[in-house]
């Protein structure tokens, strides 16, 4: 760590693995604005956590590694292999490089969603981090607003979107990136923190509002047994606990601020 001449604050080398992604690219910008040396690492920049390619070089002199990768495939076996291999490699290279804080982004309610292969993979990722010798913080976020269209897409049959009325407390990706940035520049918690949006919705209502704003003609119908990622939800499955830190951006504000971007978002 060194004192940055311009800002008078302690600056760090922070490697953002998945730095080209939705959260990663926002995070890298925010960290650089604060004067940190933020490195965006991903296959596009020659860093591959599945093969180890480029990791040793990227991690040289790094204090913090933030893992905001996602698997290209969400098929059960492939997504598990991705998060296990990627996490193992990151932790091994971090130990060799003397990294002092591993931060990873996971999902609120993961332990209640294990009927889904994707969430079994996220749980495996979390467990590897907890078992490692690197000080860590796991950040569990609720669903991103940017994921509204993705939820509609995987819940669509014909021109109908079938969804249960379970509660959901989604948040803007920009607020997720801010929260990850705050945590990455702080001390390791050696535990899990939750972040969530400022408002709670019924899942069917959230998607109906989003599709209306995107001028998407699909009709949202309530189906209490419709599955979310293959999981039957109960009322509070997706909700965070009472201690979650809340983002500021409201869904309606996000929809009106960036309608074109919102409509194009797929995850
Ligand atoms: N969607 C939600 O609502 C939600 C909610 C809570 C938490 N999360 C979690 O948030 C995390 C980030 O999500 P996101 O939407 O920002 O992801 P994203 O936009 O899909 O970006 C994924 C990133 O992973 C990188 N990547 C893929 N394979 C890699 C590899 N082998 N080695 C290194 N990097 C690799 C990609 O790099 P390239 O661009 O070079 O391919 C990209 O930078 C995920 O773990 C997800 O589980 C998501």
Short mmCIF file of C-alpha atoms and ligand atoms in Angstrom, two decimals:
data_model
loop_
_atom_site.label_atom_id
_atom_site.label_comp_id
_atom_site.label_asym_id
_atom_site.label_seq_id
_atom_site.Cartn_x
_atom_site.Cartn_y
_atom_site.Cartn_z
CA UNK A 1 0.00 0.00 0.00
CA UNK A 2 1.28 3.52 -0.73
CA UNK A 3 0.09 7.09 -0.23
CA UNK A 4 -1.25 8.49 -3.49
CA UNK A 5 0.27 11.89 -4.24
CA UNK A 6 -2.90 13.41 -5.67
CA UNK A 7 -5.53 12.12 -3.33
CA UNK A 8 -3.68 11.78 -0.03
CA UNK A 9 -5.39 8.40 0.46
CA UNK A 10 -3.82 4.95 0.75
CA UNK A 11 -3.98 3.35 -2.67
CA UNK A 12 -3.73 -0.31 -3.48
CA UNK A 13 -3.25 -2.58 -6.44
CA UNK A 14 -6.62 -4.32 -6.80
CA UNK A 15 -7.04 -7.01 -9.45
CA UNK A 16 -10.62 -7.39 -10.67
CA UNK A 17 -11.03 -10.86 -12.13
CA UNK A 18 -13.94 -10.59 -14.56
CA UNK A 19 -13.04 -6.92 -14.96
CA UNK A 20 -14.64 -6.76 -18.42
CA UNK A 21 -18.06 -7.90 -17.16
CA UNK A 22 -21.16 -5.96 -16.07
CA UNK A 23 -20.07 -5.47 -12.45
CA UNK A 24 -16.32 -5.73 -13.11
CA UNK A 25 -16.14 -2.88 -15.63
CA UNK A 26 -18.12 -0.53 -13.35
CA UNK A 27 -15.95 -1.54 -10.39
CA UNK A 28 -12.67 -0.91 -12.22
CA UNK A 29 -13.86 2.61 -13.16
CA UNK A 30 -14.90 3.40 -9.58
CA UNK A 31 -11.64 2.14 -8.07
CA UNK A 32 -9.56 4.13 -10.55
CA UNK A 33 -11.61 7.26 -9.75
CA UNK A 34 -10.56 6.76 -6.12
CA UNK A 35 -6.91 6.65 -7.19
CA UNK A 36 -6.37 2.89 -6.83
CA UNK A 37 -4.41 0.82 -9.32
CA UNK A 38 -7.26 -1.33 -10.58
CA UNK A 39 -6.38 -4.06 -13.07
CA UNK A 40 -9.18 -5.50 -15.21
CA UNK A 41 -8.31 -9.17 -15.71
CA UNK A 42 -10.22 -11.61 -17.91
CA UNK A 43 -9.58 -13.86 -20.91
CA UNK A 44 -9.91 -10.78 -23.15
CA UNK A 45 -6.83 -9.32 -21.42
CA UNK A 46 -4.92 -12.63 -21.31
CA UNK A 47 -5.92 -13.77 -17.80
CA UNK A 48 -7.77 -17.08 -17.63
CA UNK A 49 -8.67 -18.50 -14.22
CA UNK A 50 -9.48 -21.92 -15.69
CA UNK A 51 -5.99 -22.47 -17.09
CA UNK A 52 -4.03 -20.14 -14.80
CA UNK A 53 -2.76 -18.23 -17.86
CA UNK A 54 -1.64 -14.70 -16.94
CA UNK A 55 -2.62 -14.97 -13.25
CA UNK A 56 0.89 -14.87 -11.72
CA UNK A 57 1.80 -11.78 -13.72
CA UNK A 58 -1.50 -9.96 -12.98
CA UNK A 59 -1.29 -10.66 -9.25
CA UNK A 60 2.28 -9.39 -8.78
CA UNK A 61 2.19 -6.73 -6.04
CA UNK A 62 -1.59 -6.94 -5.61
CA UNK A 63 -3.13 -6.38 -2.15
CA UNK A 64 -6.67 -7.37 -3.11
CA UNK A 65 -8.32 -9.67 -5.65
CA UNK A 66 -12.00 -9.25 -6.47
CA UNK A 67 -13.70 -12.18 -8.20
CA UNK A 68 -16.65 -11.02 -10.30
CA UNK A 69 -16.35 -13.74 -12.94
CA UNK A 70 -19.28 -15.67 -14.29
CA UNK A 71 -19.39 -18.98 -16.11
CA UNK A 72 -19.97 -18.86 -19.87
CA UNK A 73 -22.17 -21.96 -19.48
CA UNK A 74 -24.85 -22.44 -16.81
CA UNK A 75 -25.26 -26.17 -17.55
CA UNK A 76 -25.03 -28.00 -14.18
CA UNK A 77 -21.71 -29.82 -14.58
CA UNK A 78 -20.02 -27.01 -16.52
CA UNK A 79 -20.95 -24.21 -14.13
CA UNK A 80 -19.75 -26.29 -11.16
CA UNK A 81 -16.48 -27.03 -12.91
CA UNK A 82 -16.07 -23.34 -13.76
CA UNK A 83 -16.51 -21.96 -10.23
CA UNK A 84 -14.50 -24.77 -8.58
CA UNK A 85 -11.54 -24.58 -10.96
CA UNK A 86 -11.56 -20.79 -11.25
CA UNK A 87 -11.74 -20.28 -7.48
CA UNK A 88 -9.07 -22.91 -6.69
CA UNK A 89 -6.68 -21.35 -9.19
CA UNK A 90 -7.27 -17.80 -7.95
CA UNK A 91 -6.70 -18.79 -4.31
CA UNK A 92 -3.52 -20.75 -5.12
CA UNK A 93 -2.00 -17.90 -7.14
CA UNK A 94 -3.07 -15.39 -4.47
CA UNK A 95 -1.30 -17.40 -1.75
CA UNK A 96 1.88 -17.43 -3.87
CA UNK A 97 1.62 -13.68 -4.56
CA UNK A 98 0.90 -12.72 -0.93
CA UNK A 99 -2.55 -11.25 -1.62
CA UNK A 100 -4.18 -10.02 1.61
CA UNK A 101 -7.88 -9.93 0.77
CA UNK A 102 -10.01 -12.08 -1.55
CA UNK A 103 -13.42 -10.58 -2.31
CA UNK A 104 -16.05 -12.56 -4.19
CA UNK A 105 -19.53 -11.69 -5.41
CA UNK A 106 -22.21 -14.27 -4.70
CA UNK A 107 -25.99 -14.29 -4.43
CA UNK A 108 -28.38 -13.70 -1.50
CA UNK A 109 -30.20 -16.89 -0.54
CA UNK A 110 -27.72 -19.25 -2.24
CA UNK A 111 -28.23 -21.94 0.44
CA UNK A 112 -32.01 -21.83 -0.23
CA UNK A 113 -31.57 -22.27 -3.99
CA UNK A 114 -29.51 -25.45 -4.12
CA UNK A 115 -32.03 -27.26 -6.32
CA UNK A 116 -30.32 -25.24 -9.07
CA UNK A 117 -26.94 -26.30 -10.45
CA UNK A 118 -25.91 -22.66 -10.76
CA UNK A 119 -26.38 -22.07 -7.03
CA UNK A 120 -24.67 -25.35 -6.12
CA UNK A 121 -21.70 -23.96 -8.03
CA UNK A 122 -21.86 -20.61 -6.18
CA UNK A 123 -22.01 -22.52 -2.87
CA UNK A 124 -18.95 -24.55 -3.89
CA UNK A 125 -17.17 -21.26 -4.70
CA UNK A 126 -18.07 -19.84 -1.27
CA UNK A 127 -16.95 -23.00 0.54
CA UNK A 128 -13.54 -23.02 -1.19
CA UNK A 129 -13.00 -19.39 -0.17
CA UNK A 130 -13.98 -20.10 3.47
CA UNK A 131 -11.59 -23.08 3.61
CA UNK A 132 -8.61 -21.18 2.17
CA UNK A 133 -5.89 -19.37 4.11
CA UNK A 134 -6.53 -16.01 2.37
CA UNK A 135 -8.49 -13.43 4.40
CA UNK A 136 -11.78 -12.91 2.55
CA UNK A 137 -15.12 -11.18 2.25
CA UNK A 138 -18.01 -12.85 0.44
CA UNK A 139 -20.56 -10.32 -0.78
CA UNK A 140 -23.99 -11.71 -1.47
CA UNK A 141 -26.08 -9.42 -3.68
CA UNK A 142 -29.72 -9.69 -4.66
CA UNK A 143 -30.74 -9.87 -8.34
CA UNK A 144 -29.57 -6.96 -10.49
CA UNK A 145 -32.16 -4.75 -12.27
CA UNK A 146 -30.15 -5.62 -15.39
CA UNK A 147 -31.27 -9.24 -14.88
CA UNK A 148 -35.02 -8.49 -15.21
CA UNK A 149 -35.10 -9.34 -18.91
CA UNK A 150 -33.06 -12.49 -18.25
CA UNK A 151 -35.61 -13.66 -15.67
CA UNK A 152 -38.40 -13.01 -18.17
CA UNK A 153 -36.54 -14.91 -20.88
CA UNK A 154 -36.02 -18.10 -18.90
CA UNK A 155 -39.63 -17.95 -17.60
CA UNK A 156 -41.21 -17.57 -21.04
CA UNK A 157 -43.49 -20.15 -22.62
CA UNK A 158 -44.93 -18.96 -25.95
CA UNK A 159 -45.78 -15.28 -25.35
CA UNK A 160 -46.47 -15.80 -21.63
CA UNK A 161 -44.01 -15.26 -18.79
CA UNK A 162 -44.91 -17.58 -15.90
CA UNK A 163 -43.78 -16.42 -12.49
CA UNK A 164 -44.59 -16.96 -8.83
CA UNK A 165 -45.48 -14.06 -6.51
CA UNK A 166 -42.43 -14.54 -4.25
CA UNK A 167 -40.80 -11.39 -2.89
CA UNK A 168 -37.64 -9.95 -4.45
CA UNK A 169 -35.49 -6.95 -3.46
CA UNK A 170 -33.41 -6.25 -6.58
CA UNK A 171 -30.71 -3.62 -7.01
CA UNK A 172 -28.88 -1.63 -9.69
CA UNK A 173 -25.59 -3.10 -10.94
CA UNK A 174 -24.07 0.32 -10.31
CA UNK A 175 -24.97 0.08 -6.61
CA UNK A 176 -23.55 -3.47 -6.52
CA UNK A 177 -20.26 -2.19 -7.94
CA UNK A 178 -20.16 0.66 -5.38
CA UNK A 179 -20.72 -1.79 -2.52
CA UNK A 180 -18.05 -4.17 -3.84
CA UNK A 181 -15.64 -1.23 -4.17
CA UNK A 182 -16.24 -0.12 -0.58
CA UNK A 183 -15.69 -3.63 0.74
CA UNK A 184 -12.63 -4.31 -1.44
CA UNK A 185 -10.89 -1.21 -0.09
CA UNK A 186 -11.75 -2.09 3.53
CA UNK A 187 -10.53 -4.82 5.87
CA UNK A 188 -11.48 -8.46 5.25
CA UNK A 189 -14.59 -9.51 7.18
CA UNK A 190 -13.73 -13.23 7.03
CA UNK A 191 -17.44 -13.75 6.60
CA UNK A 192 -20.38 -12.81 4.41
CA UNK A 193 -22.10 -9.46 3.93
CA UNK A 194 -25.37 -8.94 2.10
CA UNK A 195 -26.31 -6.08 -0.21
CA UNK A 196 -29.77 -5.45 -1.63
CA UNK A 197 -32.03 -2.88 -3.24
CA UNK A 198 -34.12 -0.24 -1.47
CA UNK A 199 -37.54 -1.74 -2.28
CA UNK A 200 -39.29 -5.10 -2.20
CA UNK A 201 -41.49 -6.28 -5.09
CA UNK A 202 -43.54 -9.32 -6.00
CA UNK A 203 -41.54 -11.16 -8.67
CA UNK A 204 -44.41 -11.14 -11.19
CA UNK A 205 -44.99 -7.41 -10.62
CA UNK A 206 -41.31 -6.51 -11.03
CA UNK A 207 -41.04 -8.33 -14.34
CA UNK A 208 -44.39 -6.93 -15.56
CA UNK A 209 -43.19 -3.37 -14.84
CA UNK A 210 -39.84 -4.00 -16.48
CA UNK A 211 -41.33 -5.51 -19.65
CA UNK A 212 -43.84 -2.64 -19.93
CA UNK A 213 -40.98 -0.11 -19.70
CA UNK A 214 -39.00 -2.05 -22.34
CA UNK A 215 -42.14 -2.12 -24.57
CA UNK A 216 -41.86 -5.91 -24.55
CA UNK A 217 -45.26 -7.40 -25.53
CA UNK A 218 -44.97 -10.55 -23.41
CA UNK A 219 -47.69 -11.07 -20.80
CA UNK A 220 -46.72 -11.97 -17.24
CA UNK A 221 -49.04 -14.50 -15.58
CA UNK A 222 -48.93 -15.67 -11.97
CA UNK A 223 -48.15 -19.34 -11.56
CA UNK A 224 -47.41 -20.31 -7.93
CA UNK A 225 -45.53 -23.42 -9.08
CA UNK A 226 -43.46 -21.77 -11.81
CA UNK A 227 -39.79 -22.30 -11.07
CA UNK A 228 -37.01 -19.78 -10.78
CA UNK A 229 -33.77 -21.31 -12.12
CA UNK A 230 -35.51 -24.66 -11.57
CA UNK A 231 -36.28 -23.81 -7.93
CA UNK A 232 -39.75 -23.57 -6.38
CA UNK A 233 -39.61 -20.33 -4.39
CA UNK A 234 -41.30 -19.62 -1.11
CA UNK A 235 -42.30 -16.08 -0.11
CA UNK A 236 -38.89 -15.02 1.29
CA UNK A 237 -36.39 -17.26 -0.54
CA UNK A 238 -34.80 -14.35 -2.43
CA UNK A 239 -34.86 -11.79 0.39
CA UNK A 240 -31.78 -10.71 2.37
CA UNK A 241 -31.55 -10.62 6.15
CA UNK A 242 -32.13 -7.52 8.30
CA UNK A 243 -28.45 -6.48 8.21
CA UNK A 244 -28.19 -6.09 4.43
CA UNK A 245 -26.70 -2.81 3.23
CA UNK A 246 -29.13 -1.19 0.83
CA UNK A 247 -28.37 0.50 -2.49
CA UNK A 248 -30.03 3.83 -3.24
CA UNK A 249 -31.30 3.44 -6.79
CA UNK A 250 -35.00 2.73 -7.16
CA UNK A 251 -36.24 0.53 -10.00
CA UNK A 252 -38.42 3.27 -11.52
CA UNK A 253 -35.47 5.69 -11.46
CA UNK A 254 -33.23 3.14 -13.12
CA UNK A 255 -35.89 2.45 -15.79
CA UNK A 256 -36.27 6.15 -16.62
CA UNK A 257 -32.54 6.94 -16.46
CA UNK A 258 -31.42 4.29 -18.90
CA UNK A 259 -34.42 2.74 -20.69
CA UNK A 260 -32.46 1.73 -23.80
CA UNK A 261 -29.70 0.14 -21.77
CA UNK A 262 -32.26 -1.52 -19.52
CA UNK A 263 -34.13 -3.02 -22.46
CA UNK A 264 -30.90 -4.35 -23.94
CA UNK A 265 -29.70 -5.89 -20.67
CA UNK A 266 -29.93 -9.66 -20.70
CA UNK A 267 -28.62 -10.77 -17.36
N1 LIG B 1 -27.15 -11.54 -12.29
C1 LIG B 1 -27.50 -11.26 -11.04
O1 LIG B 1 -28.61 -10.76 -10.80
C2 LIG B 1 -26.52 -11.56 -9.91
C3 LIG B 1 -26.93 -11.31 -8.60
C4 LIG B 1 -26.00 -11.51 -7.58
C5 LIG B 1 -24.71 -11.96 -7.87
N2 LIG B 1 -24.34 -12.20 -9.17
C6 LIG B 1 -22.96 -12.66 -9.43
O2 LIG B 1 -22.19 -11.57 -9.93
C7 LIG B 1 -21.04 -12.09 -10.62
C8 LIG B 1 -20.71 -11.19 -11.81
O3 LIG B 1 -21.80 -11.14 -12.67
P1 LIG B 1 -21.77 -10.24 -14.00
O4 LIG B 1 -23.18 -10.21 -14.50
O5 LIG B 1 -21.04 -8.97 -13.79
O6 LIG B 1 -20.90 -11.17 -14.97
P2 LIG B 1 -20.65 -10.98 -16.56
O7 LIG B 1 -21.04 -9.62 -17.02
O8 LIG B 1 -21.23 -12.17 -17.24
O9 LIG B 1 -19.05 -11.04 -16.66
C9 LIG B 1 -18.39 -12.25 -16.46
C10 LIG B 1 -16.91 -11.96 -16.43
O10 LIG B 1 -16.24 -13.21 -16.18
C11 LIG B 1 -15.12 -13.24 -17.05
N3 LIG B 1 -14.69 -14.60 -17.27
C12 LIG B 1 -15.34 -15.62 -17.89
N4 LIG B 1 -14.55 -16.71 -17.95
C13 LIG B 1 -13.38 -16.39 -17.34
C14 LIG B 1 -12.16 -17.07 -17.11
N5 LIG B 1 -12.00 -18.35 -17.50
N6 LIG B 1 -11.15 -16.42 -16.49
C15 LIG B 1 -11.31 -15.13 -16.08
N7 LIG B 1 -12.44 -14.42 -16.27
C16 LIG B 1 -13.46 -15.04 -16.90
C17 LIG B 1 -15.59 -12.57 -18.33
O11 LIG B 1 -14.46 -12.21 -19.12
P3 LIG B 1 -14.50 -11.99 -20.74
O12 LIG B 1 -15.33 -10.75 -20.95
O13 LIG B 1 -13.05 -11.77 -21.11
O14 LIG B 1 -15.10 -13.22 -21.30
C18 LIG B 1 -16.34 -11.38 -17.74
O15 LIG B 1 -15.44 -10.35 -17.44
C19 LIG B 1 -21.38 -13.55 -10.95
O16 LIG B 1 -20.56 -14.43 -10.22
C20 LIG B 1 -22.83 -13.71 -10.51
O17 LIG B 1 -23.06 -14.98 -9.94
C21 LIG B 1 -25.21 -12.01 -10.18
#
